[in-house]
């Protein structure tokens, strides 16, 4: 309760709506999305504010055009396949090259909020892969 009150008070952008089922099935818990810049042909650069509840992360996935994350709240992780996970804090910037397999999400004990910038969005939508297992997630360094 304290955590969620704290989040809404400190959030920079409105949290938006819970992800619809066709996307939430690729996440391990509740996620909210506020599309600040919707997909279009003019900017070709969708930007969304993504809020993860504690412990929630997405499946392994790839972005054909890449992605940039700007962390605005809470504590989270980013991991590329074959590398150690990075702990993320507000102010961190993560540049994810096209087609690099990765996941991102909250730490077990904190909400996590980032802006997702879909670069080169005309390359196509994310390719969703297998979930991050509890064993992988619970054994991060
Ligand atoms: Mn991603």
CSV table of C-alpha atoms and ligand atoms in Angstrom, one decimal:
chain,number,residue,atom,x,y,z
A,1,UNK,CA,0.0,0.0,0.0
A,2,UNK,CA,2.7,2.5,0.9
A,3,UNK,CA,4.7,1.5,-2.2
A,4,UNK,CA,1.8,2.1,-4.5
A,5,UNK,CA,0.9,5.5,-2.9
A,6,UNK,CA,4.5,6.5,-3.1
A,7,UNK,CA,4.6,5.5,-6.8
A,8,UNK,CA,1.5,7.6,-7.8
A,9,UNK,CA,2.8,10.6,-5.9
A,10,UNK,CA,6.2,10.5,-7.5
A,11,UNK,CA,5.2,9.4,-11.1
A,12,UNK,CA,6.1,11.9,-13.8
A,13,UNK,CA,3.6,10.7,-16.4
A,14,UNK,CA,0.2,9.3,-15.8
A,15,UNK,CA,0.3,5.5,-15.4
A,16,UNK,CA,-2.4,4.8,-18.1
A,17,UNK,CA,-4.3,1.6,-18.4
A,18,UNK,CA,-3.4,-2.0,-17.6
A,19,UNK,CA,-2.0,-3.8,-20.6
A,20,UNK,CA,-4.6,-5.7,-22.7
A,21,UNK,CA,-4.4,-9.5,-22.6
A,22,UNK,CA,-2.7,-9.7,-26.0
A,23,UNK,CA,0.3,-8.0,-24.5
A,24,UNK,CA,0.0,-8.8,-20.8
A,25,UNK,CA,0.5,-12.5,-21.6
A,26,UNK,CA,4.2,-11.6,-22.2
A,27,UNK,CA,4.6,-10.2,-18.7
A,28,UNK,CA,4.8,-12.0,-15.3
A,29,UNK,CA,2.5,-9.6,-13.5
A,30,UNK,CA,0.5,-6.4,-13.7
A,31,UNK,CA,1.8,-3.7,-16.1
A,32,UNK,CA,0.3,-0.3,-17.1
A,33,UNK,CA,1.0,1.5,-20.4
A,34,UNK,CA,0.4,5.1,-21.3
A,35,UNK,CA,1.2,5.7,-25.0
A,36,UNK,CA,2.6,9.3,-24.9
A,37,UNK,CA,3.4,9.2,-28.7
A,38,UNK,CA,1.3,6.7,-30.5
A,39,UNK,CA,2.6,4.8,-33.6
A,40,UNK,CA,2.3,7.0,-36.7
A,41,UNK,CA,3.9,7.6,-40.1
A,42,UNK,CA,5.0,11.1,-39.3
A,43,UNK,CA,7.5,10.5,-36.4
A,44,UNK,CA,7.8,6.7,-36.6
A,45,UNK,CA,8.9,6.7,-33.0
A,46,UNK,CA,6.3,5.4,-30.5
A,47,UNK,CA,7.0,6.4,-26.9
A,48,UNK,CA,5.2,4.7,-24.0
A,49,UNK,CA,5.3,5.1,-20.3
A,50,UNK,CA,5.5,1.6,-18.8
A,51,UNK,CA,4.8,0.8,-15.1
A,52,UNK,CA,5.7,-2.6,-13.6
A,53,UNK,CA,4.4,-3.8,-10.3
A,54,UNK,CA,7.1,-5.3,-7.9
A,55,UNK,CA,8.4,-8.6,-9.2
A,56,UNK,CA,7.0,-8.1,-12.7
A,57,UNK,CA,9.1,-8.5,-15.8
A,58,UNK,CA,8.6,-9.2,-19.4
A,59,UNK,CA,9.5,-12.3,-21.4
A,60,UNK,CA,12.8,-12.4,-23.3
A,61,UNK,CA,12.2,-10.5,-26.6
A,62,UNK,CA,13.8,-8.6,-29.5
A,63,UNK,CA,12.9,-5.4,-31.2
A,64,UNK,CA,13.7,-5.4,-34.9
A,65,UNK,CA,14.3,-1.6,-34.9
A,66,UNK,CA,15.8,-1.4,-31.4
A,67,UNK,CA,14.6,0.3,-28.2
A,68,UNK,CA,15.7,3.0,-25.8
A,69,UNK,CA,14.6,2.9,-22.1
A,70,UNK,CA,14.7,6.0,-20.0
A,71,UNK,CA,14.2,5.1,-16.3
A,72,UNK,CA,11.9,7.5,-14.4
A,73,UNK,CA,10.9,5.7,-11.3
A,74,UNK,CA,11.6,2.8,-8.9
A,75,UNK,CA,14.1,0.0,-9.3
A,76,UNK,CA,14.5,-2.5,-12.0
A,77,UNK,CA,16.6,-4.8,-14.1
A,78,UNK,CA,17.8,-5.0,-17.7
A,79,UNK,CA,19.5,-8.2,-19.0
A,80,UNK,CA,20.8,-9.1,-22.4
A,81,UNK,CA,21.2,-12.8,-23.3
A,82,UNK,CA,24.5,-14.2,-22.2
A,83,UNK,CA,25.3,-11.2,-19.9
A,84,UNK,CA,24.7,-10.3,-16.3
A,85,UNK,CA,21.6,-8.3,-15.4
A,86,UNK,CA,22.1,-4.5,-14.8
A,87,UNK,CA,20.3,-2.9,-11.9
A,88,UNK,CA,18.4,0.2,-13.1
A,89,UNK,CA,17.6,3.4,-11.2
A,90,UNK,CA,15.8,6.7,-12.2
A,91,UNK,CA,18.0,8.6,-14.7
A,92,UNK,CA,19.5,5.5,-16.3
A,93,UNK,CA,19.4,5.2,-20.1
A,94,UNK,CA,19.5,1.8,-21.8
A,95,UNK,CA,20.2,1.6,-25.5
A,96,UNK,CA,19.0,-1.8,-27.0
A,97,UNK,CA,20.3,-2.5,-30.4
A,98,UNK,CA,18.0,-4.1,-33.1
A,99,UNK,CA,17.4,-7.8,-32.6
A,100,UNK,CA,19.3,-8.1,-29.3
A,101,UNK,CA,17.6,-10.7,-27.1
A,102,UNK,CA,16.8,-9.1,-23.7
A,103,UNK,CA,14.2,-8.5,-20.9
A,104,UNK,CA,13.4,-5.7,-18.5
A,105,UNK,CA,11.3,-5.4,-15.4
A,106,UNK,CA,11.0,-4.5,-11.7
A,107,UNK,CA,13.0,-5.7,-8.8
A,108,UNK,CA,11.2,-8.0,-6.4
A,109,UNK,CA,10.6,-5.3,-3.8
A,110,UNK,CA,10.0,-2.2,-5.9
A,111,UNK,CA,7.7,-0.7,-8.6
A,112,UNK,CA,9.6,0.2,-11.8
A,113,UNK,CA,8.7,2.9,-14.4
A,114,UNK,CA,10.5,3.6,-17.7
A,115,UNK,CA,9.8,5.3,-20.9
A,116,UNK,CA,10.1,3.0,-23.9
A,117,UNK,CA,11.2,4.6,-27.1
A,118,UNK,CA,10.7,2.3,-30.1
A,119,UNK,CA,13.5,3.3,-32.5
A,120,UNK,CA,13.2,2.6,-36.2
A,121,UNK,CA,9.7,1.4,-35.5
A,122,UNK,CA,8.9,0.7,-39.1
A,123,UNK,CA,11.2,-2.3,-38.8
A,124,UNK,CA,8.3,-4.1,-37.2
A,125,UNK,CA,6.8,-5.1,-33.8
A,126,UNK,CA,8.7,-6.9,-31.0
A,127,UNK,CA,9.3,-10.6,-31.3
A,128,UNK,CA,8.2,-12.2,-28.0
A,129,UNK,CA,10.1,-15.3,-26.7
A,130,UNK,CA,10.2,-17.5,-23.6
A,131,UNK,CA,9.5,-16.2,-20.1
A,132,UNK,CA,12.3,-15.3,-17.6
A,133,UNK,CA,12.0,-18.2,-15.2
A,134,UNK,CA,11.6,-17.7,-11.4
A,135,UNK,CA,15.0,-19.4,-11.1
A,136,UNK,CA,16.7,-17.0,-13.4
A,137,UNK,CA,15.0,-14.0,-11.8
A,138,UNK,CA,15.6,-15.0,-8.2
A,139,UNK,CA,19.3,-15.7,-8.8
A,140,UNK,CA,20.2,-12.4,-10.3
A,141,UNK,CA,23.4,-10.9,-8.8
B,1,LIG,MN1,12.4,-4.4,-24.8
